[in-house]
Coordinates of C-alpha atoms and ligand atoms in Angstrom, one line a residue:
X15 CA 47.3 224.5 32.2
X16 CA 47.9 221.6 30.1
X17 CA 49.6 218.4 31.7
X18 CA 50.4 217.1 28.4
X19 CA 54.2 216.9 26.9
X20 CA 54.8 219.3 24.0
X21 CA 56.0 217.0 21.7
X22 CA 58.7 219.0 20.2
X23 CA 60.9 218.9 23.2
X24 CA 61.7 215.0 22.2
X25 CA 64.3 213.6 20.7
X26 CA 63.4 210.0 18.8
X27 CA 65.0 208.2 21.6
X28 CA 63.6 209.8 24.3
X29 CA 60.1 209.5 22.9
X30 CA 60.9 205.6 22.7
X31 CA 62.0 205.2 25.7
X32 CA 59.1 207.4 27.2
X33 CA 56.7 205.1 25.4
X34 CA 58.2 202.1 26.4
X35 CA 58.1 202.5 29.9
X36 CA 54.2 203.7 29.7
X37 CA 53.9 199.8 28.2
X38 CA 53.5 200.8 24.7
X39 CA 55.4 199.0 21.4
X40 CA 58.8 200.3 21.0
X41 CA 58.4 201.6 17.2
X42 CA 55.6 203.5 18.1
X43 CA 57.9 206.6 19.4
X44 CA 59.4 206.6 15.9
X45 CA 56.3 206.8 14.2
X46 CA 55.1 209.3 16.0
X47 CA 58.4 211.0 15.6
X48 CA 58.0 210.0 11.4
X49 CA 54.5 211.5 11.6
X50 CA 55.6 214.6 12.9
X51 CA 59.0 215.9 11.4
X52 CA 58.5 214.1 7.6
X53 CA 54.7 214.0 6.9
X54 CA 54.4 216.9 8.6
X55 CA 50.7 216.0 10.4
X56 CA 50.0 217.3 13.7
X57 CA 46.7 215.9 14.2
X58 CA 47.3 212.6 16.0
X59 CA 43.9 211.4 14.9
X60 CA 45.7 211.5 11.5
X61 CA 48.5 209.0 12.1
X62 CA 46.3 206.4 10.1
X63 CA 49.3 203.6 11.0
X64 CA 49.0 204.3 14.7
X65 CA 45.4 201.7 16.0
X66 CA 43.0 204.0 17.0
X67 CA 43.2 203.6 20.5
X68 CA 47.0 204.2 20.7
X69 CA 45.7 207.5 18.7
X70 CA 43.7 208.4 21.3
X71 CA 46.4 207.5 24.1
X72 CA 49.1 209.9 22.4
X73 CA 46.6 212.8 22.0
X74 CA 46.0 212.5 25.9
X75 CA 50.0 212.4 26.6
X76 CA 51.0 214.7 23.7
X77 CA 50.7 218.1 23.2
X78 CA 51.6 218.3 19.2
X79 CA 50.3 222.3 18.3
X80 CA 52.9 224.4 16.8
X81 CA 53.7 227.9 18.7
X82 CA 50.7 230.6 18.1
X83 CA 51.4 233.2 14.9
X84 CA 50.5 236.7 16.0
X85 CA 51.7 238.5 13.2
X86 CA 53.7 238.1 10.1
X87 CA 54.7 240.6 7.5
X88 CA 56.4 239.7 4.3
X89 CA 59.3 241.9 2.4
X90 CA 58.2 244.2 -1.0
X91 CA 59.9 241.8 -3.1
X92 CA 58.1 239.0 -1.1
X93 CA 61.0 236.9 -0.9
X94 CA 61.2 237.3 3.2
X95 CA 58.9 236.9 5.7
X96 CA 58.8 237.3 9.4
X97 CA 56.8 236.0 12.1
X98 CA 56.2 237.2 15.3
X99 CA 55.6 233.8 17.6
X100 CA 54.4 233.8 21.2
X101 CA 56.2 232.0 23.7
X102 CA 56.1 231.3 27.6
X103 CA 58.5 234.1 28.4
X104 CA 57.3 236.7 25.7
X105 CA 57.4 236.6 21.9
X106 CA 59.9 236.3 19.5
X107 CA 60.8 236.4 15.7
X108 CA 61.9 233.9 13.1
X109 CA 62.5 235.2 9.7
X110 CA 62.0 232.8 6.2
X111 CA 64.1 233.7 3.6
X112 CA 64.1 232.6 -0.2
X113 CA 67.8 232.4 -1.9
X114 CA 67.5 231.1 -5.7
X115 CA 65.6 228.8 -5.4
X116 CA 65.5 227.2 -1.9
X117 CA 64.8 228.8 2.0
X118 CA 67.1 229.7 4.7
X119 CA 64.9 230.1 8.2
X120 CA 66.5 232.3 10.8
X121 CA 65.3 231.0 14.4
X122 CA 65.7 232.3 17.3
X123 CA 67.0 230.7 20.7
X124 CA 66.2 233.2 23.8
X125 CA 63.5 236.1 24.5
X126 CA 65.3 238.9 23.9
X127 CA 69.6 238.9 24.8
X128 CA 71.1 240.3 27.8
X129 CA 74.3 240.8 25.8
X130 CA 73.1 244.2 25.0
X131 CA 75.3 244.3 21.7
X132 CA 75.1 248.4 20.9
X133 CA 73.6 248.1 16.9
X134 CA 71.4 245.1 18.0
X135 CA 67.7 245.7 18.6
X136 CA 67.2 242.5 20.2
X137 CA 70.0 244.0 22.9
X138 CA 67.9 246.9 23.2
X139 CA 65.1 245.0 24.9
X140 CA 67.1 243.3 27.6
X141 CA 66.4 239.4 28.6
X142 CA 63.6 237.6 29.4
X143 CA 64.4 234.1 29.0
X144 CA 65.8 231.2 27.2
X145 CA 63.8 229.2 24.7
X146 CA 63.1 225.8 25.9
X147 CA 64.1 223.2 23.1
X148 CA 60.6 222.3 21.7
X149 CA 60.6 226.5 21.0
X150 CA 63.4 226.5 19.3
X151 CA 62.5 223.3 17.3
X152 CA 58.7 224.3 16.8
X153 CA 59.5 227.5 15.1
X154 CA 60.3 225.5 12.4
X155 CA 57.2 223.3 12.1
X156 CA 55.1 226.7 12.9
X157 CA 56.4 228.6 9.8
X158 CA 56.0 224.7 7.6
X159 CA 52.4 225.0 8.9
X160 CA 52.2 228.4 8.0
X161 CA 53.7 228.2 4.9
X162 CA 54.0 224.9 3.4
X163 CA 57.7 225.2 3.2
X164 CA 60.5 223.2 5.0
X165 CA 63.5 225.6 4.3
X166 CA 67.0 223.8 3.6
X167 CA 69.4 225.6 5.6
X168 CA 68.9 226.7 9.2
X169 CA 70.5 229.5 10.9
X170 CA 70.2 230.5 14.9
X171 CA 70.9 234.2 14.2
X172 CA 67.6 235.6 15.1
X173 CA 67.1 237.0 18.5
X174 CA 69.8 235.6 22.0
X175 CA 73.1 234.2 21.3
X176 CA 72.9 230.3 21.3
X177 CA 75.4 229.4 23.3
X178 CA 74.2 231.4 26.2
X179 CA 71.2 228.8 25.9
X180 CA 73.4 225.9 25.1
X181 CA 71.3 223.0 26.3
X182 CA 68.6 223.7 25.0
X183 CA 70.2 224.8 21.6
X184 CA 72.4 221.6 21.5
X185 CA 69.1 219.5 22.4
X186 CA 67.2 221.4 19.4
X187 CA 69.6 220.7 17.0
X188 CA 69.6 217.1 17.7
X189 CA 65.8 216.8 17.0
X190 CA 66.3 219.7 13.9
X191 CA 69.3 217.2 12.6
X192 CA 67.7 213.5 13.0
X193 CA 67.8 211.9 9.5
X194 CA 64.2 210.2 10.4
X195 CA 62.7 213.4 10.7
X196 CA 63.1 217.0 9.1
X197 CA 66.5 215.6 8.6
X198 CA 68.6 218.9 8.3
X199 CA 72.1 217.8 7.6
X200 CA 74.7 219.4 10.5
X201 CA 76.4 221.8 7.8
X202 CA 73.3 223.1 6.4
X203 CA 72.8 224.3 10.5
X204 CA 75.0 227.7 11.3
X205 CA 74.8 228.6 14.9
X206 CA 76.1 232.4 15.5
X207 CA 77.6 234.0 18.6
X208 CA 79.6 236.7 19.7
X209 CA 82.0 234.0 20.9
X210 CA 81.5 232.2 23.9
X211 CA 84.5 230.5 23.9
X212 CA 83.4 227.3 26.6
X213 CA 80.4 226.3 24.8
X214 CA 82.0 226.5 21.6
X215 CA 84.9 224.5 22.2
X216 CA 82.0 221.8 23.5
X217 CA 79.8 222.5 20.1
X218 CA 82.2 222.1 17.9
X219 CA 83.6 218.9 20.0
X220 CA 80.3 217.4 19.2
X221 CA 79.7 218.7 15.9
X222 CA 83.1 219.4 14.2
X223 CA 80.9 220.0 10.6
X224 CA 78.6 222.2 12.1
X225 CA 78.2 226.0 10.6
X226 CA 80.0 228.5 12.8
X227 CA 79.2 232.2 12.7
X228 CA 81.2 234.7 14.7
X229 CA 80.1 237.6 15.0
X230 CA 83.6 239.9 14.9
X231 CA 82.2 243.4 14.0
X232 CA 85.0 245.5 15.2
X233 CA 88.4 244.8 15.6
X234 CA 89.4 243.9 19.3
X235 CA 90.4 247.3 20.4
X236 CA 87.5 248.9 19.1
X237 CA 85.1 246.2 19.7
X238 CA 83.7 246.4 23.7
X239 CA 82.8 250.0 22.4
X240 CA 79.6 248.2 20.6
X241 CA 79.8 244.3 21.7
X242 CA 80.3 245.2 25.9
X243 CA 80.5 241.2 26.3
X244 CA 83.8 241.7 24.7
X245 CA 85.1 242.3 28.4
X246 CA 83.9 238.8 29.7
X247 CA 84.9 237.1 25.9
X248 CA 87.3 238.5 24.2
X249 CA 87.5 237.9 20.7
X250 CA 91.4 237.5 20.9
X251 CA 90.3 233.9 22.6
X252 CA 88.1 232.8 19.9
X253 CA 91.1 233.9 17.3
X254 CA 94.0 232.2 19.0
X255 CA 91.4 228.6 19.5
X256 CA 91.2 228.8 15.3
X257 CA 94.5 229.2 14.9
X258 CA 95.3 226.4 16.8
X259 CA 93.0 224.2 15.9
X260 CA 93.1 224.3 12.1
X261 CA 91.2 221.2 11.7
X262 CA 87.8 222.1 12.8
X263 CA 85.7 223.4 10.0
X264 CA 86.4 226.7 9.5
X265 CA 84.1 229.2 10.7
X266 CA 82.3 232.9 9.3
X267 CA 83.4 235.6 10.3
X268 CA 80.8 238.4 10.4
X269 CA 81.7 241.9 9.8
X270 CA 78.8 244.4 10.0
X271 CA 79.9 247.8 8.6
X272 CA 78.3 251.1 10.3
X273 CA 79.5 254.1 9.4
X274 CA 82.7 256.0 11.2
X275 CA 82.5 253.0 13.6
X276 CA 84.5 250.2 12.0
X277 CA 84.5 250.6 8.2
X278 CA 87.6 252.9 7.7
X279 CA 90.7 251.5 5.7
X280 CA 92.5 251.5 9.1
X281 CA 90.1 249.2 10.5
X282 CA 90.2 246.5 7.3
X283 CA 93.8 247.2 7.2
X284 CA 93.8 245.8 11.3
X285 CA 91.5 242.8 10.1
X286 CA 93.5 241.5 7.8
X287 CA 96.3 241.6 9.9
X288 CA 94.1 240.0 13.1
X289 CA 92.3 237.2 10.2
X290 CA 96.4 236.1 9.3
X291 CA 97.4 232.5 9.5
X292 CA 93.2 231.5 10.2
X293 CA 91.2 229.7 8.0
X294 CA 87.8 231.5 7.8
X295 CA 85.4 233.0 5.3
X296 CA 84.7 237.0 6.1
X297 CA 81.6 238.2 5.1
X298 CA 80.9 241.9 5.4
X299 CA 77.2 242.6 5.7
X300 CA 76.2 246.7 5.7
X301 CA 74.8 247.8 8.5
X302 CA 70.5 247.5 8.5
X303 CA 69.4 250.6 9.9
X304 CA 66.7 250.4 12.6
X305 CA 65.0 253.7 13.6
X306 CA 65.3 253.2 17.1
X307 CA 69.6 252.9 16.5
X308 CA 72.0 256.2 15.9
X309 CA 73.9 253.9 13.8
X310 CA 74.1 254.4 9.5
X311 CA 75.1 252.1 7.5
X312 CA 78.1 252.4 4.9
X313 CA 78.4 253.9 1.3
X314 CA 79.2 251.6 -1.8
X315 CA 82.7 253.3 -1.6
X316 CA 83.6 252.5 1.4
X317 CA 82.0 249.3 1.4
X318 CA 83.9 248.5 -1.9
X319 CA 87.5 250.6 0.0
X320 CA 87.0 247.6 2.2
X321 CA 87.0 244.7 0.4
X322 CA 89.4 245.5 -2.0
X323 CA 91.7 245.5 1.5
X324 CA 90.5 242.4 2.6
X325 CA 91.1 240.9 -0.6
X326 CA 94.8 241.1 -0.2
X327 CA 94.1 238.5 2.5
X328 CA 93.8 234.6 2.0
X329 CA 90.3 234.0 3.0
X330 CA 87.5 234.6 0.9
X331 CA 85.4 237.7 1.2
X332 CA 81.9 237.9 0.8
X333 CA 78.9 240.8 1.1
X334 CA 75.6 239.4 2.9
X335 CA 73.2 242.3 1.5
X336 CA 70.4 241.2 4.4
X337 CA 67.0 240.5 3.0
X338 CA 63.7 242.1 5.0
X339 CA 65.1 245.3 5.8
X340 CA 61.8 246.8 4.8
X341 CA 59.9 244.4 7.1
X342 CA 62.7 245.0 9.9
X343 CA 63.4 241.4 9.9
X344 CA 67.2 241.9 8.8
X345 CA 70.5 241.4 10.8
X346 CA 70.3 243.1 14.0
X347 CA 67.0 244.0 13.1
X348 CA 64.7 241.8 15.5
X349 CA 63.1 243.0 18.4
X350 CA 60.1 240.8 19.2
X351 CA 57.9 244.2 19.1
X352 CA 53.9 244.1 17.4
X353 CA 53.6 244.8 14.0
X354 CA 52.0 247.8 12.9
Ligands
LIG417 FE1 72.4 239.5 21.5 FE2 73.3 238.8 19.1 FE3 71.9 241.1 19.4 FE4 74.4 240.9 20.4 S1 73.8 240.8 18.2 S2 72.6 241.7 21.5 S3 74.4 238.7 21.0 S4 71.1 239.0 19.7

């Protein structure tokens, strides 16, 4: 096994101060750190700035490769592809996405989720690990290496909920966010969760800009029936904190729709009621099928019965149609499984 550092797990600082106390200049830590995240070059012998011999030292002391691509399938309409990464606790899936003309990447943040959210195929396979924070950040520079494309917005919706891994997510977004390096600006980040109220509270205490998706789904009496984590975090808890503290950017409230579970008139009727007096956006997204899930997804009808309800509401409404649905790389959709 390699002794080397994975580079990815450092933050500017840190890779300063690391250098530092092994004797070496202190801008050579953000050099590297330059080299990495904004020229994109992975070869140390490459970092023409850097003398030779430093070169050499950092290639002993750095491990710089990206995480290994076992498969990758892109969408029909090529505008989404997935990637199925290996990591030290299994593999997982990232999914690029085009919108008009820039790219949203979905990362992921743990091997699988123990949350075991009913619709979910990432529940489905149970959990087998967090993602350390150079895994969360490499699946970025794996899919710029792959691809040649540094997407603009980021969003840690693909497999685990974040802020079961919050260290490491909070650590990853500090290297993701550093304007020396990829340089993603905190509200082009959206973390989502189920709503783990704790971690949240400390998130948003940190980041008050940052993008919050929560991931509502059902209304609270009908919601442990498909989100069982309901039981240990109520949603109720995550309603009341926005409506008391109306100052903190306002977050997304994510509605899937599956058919005969939550997507009757009742049901929007009980939202809008529930969303009352909170600043949020709702966006509805029909339910992606996955063959291995009982559940259907909803008709225009009733996807359109639904709005029009929510529209009587203050907060704006929109539809997410998921991309990659073809390529199972939708919503909901990823399971960390081979590609056949
Ligand atoms: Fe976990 Fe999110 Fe899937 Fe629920 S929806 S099981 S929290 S990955």
């Amino acid at each position: 096994m390699s002794s080397k550092s994975i580079i990815f797990n450092f933050t500017r600082n840190e890779l300063i101060e690391i250098l530092t106390k092994k004797g070496f200049p202190p801008y050579l830590g953000g050099q590297i750190f330059s080299w990495v995240y904004t020229k994109h070059e992975l070869n140390p012998d490459n970092f023409t700035n850097i003398s030779k011999e430093n070169r050499k030292k950092i290639g002993e002391l750095f491990d710089f490769s990206p995480l290994k691509v076992i498969d990758s399938r892109k969408s029909v309409e090529e505008e989404t592809e997935k990637f199925l990464l290996r990591v030290k606790n299994g593999y997982i899936e990232t999914v690029l996405m085009k919108q008009n003309d820039y790219y949203t990447q979905c990362v992921s943040s743990q091997v699988g989720c123990k949350l075991g959210c009913k619709f979910c195929a990432t529940g489905e396979i149970g959990f087998k690990g967090n993602l350390s924070a150079d895994e969360i950040v490499s699946q970025v520079a794996t899919v710029k290496k792959a691809t040649n494309i540094l997407p603009k917005n980021l969003v840690y919706m693909g497999m685990g909920e974040p802020l079961l891994n919050y260290e490491n997510v909070l650590k990853s977004i500090e290297i993701l966010s550093d304007r020396e390096g990829y340089d993603f600006g905190i509200r082009r980040i959206t973390i989502s969760t189920i709503g783990i109220l704790d971690n949240l509270k400390k998130l948003v205490n940190r980041y008050p800009n940052i993008g919050i998706a929560i991931s509502l789904n059902a209304i609270p009496e009908k919601r442990t029936a498909i989100i069982p984590a309901e039981r240990k975090y109520p949603i109720m808890d995550i309603i009341n904190f926005y409506r008391e503290n109306k100052r903190i950017a306002r977050p997304t409230l994510e509605y899937t729709l599956m058919d005969g579970i939550n997507s009757s008139k009742e049901d929007a009727k009980k939202l809008l009621k529930l969303l009352k007096n909170i600043r949020c956006k709702i966006n509805l997204i029909p339910y992606n099928e996955n063959p291995k899930l009982p559940y259907k997804t909803v008709s225009e009808e009733t996807l359109n019965d639904f709005i029009k309800i929510l529209f009587k509401g203050d907060n704006a409404v929109t539809v997410r149609r998921s991309k990659g649905k073809d390529i199972l790389g939708g919503c909901g959709q990823l399971s960390g499984e081979m590609y056949d």
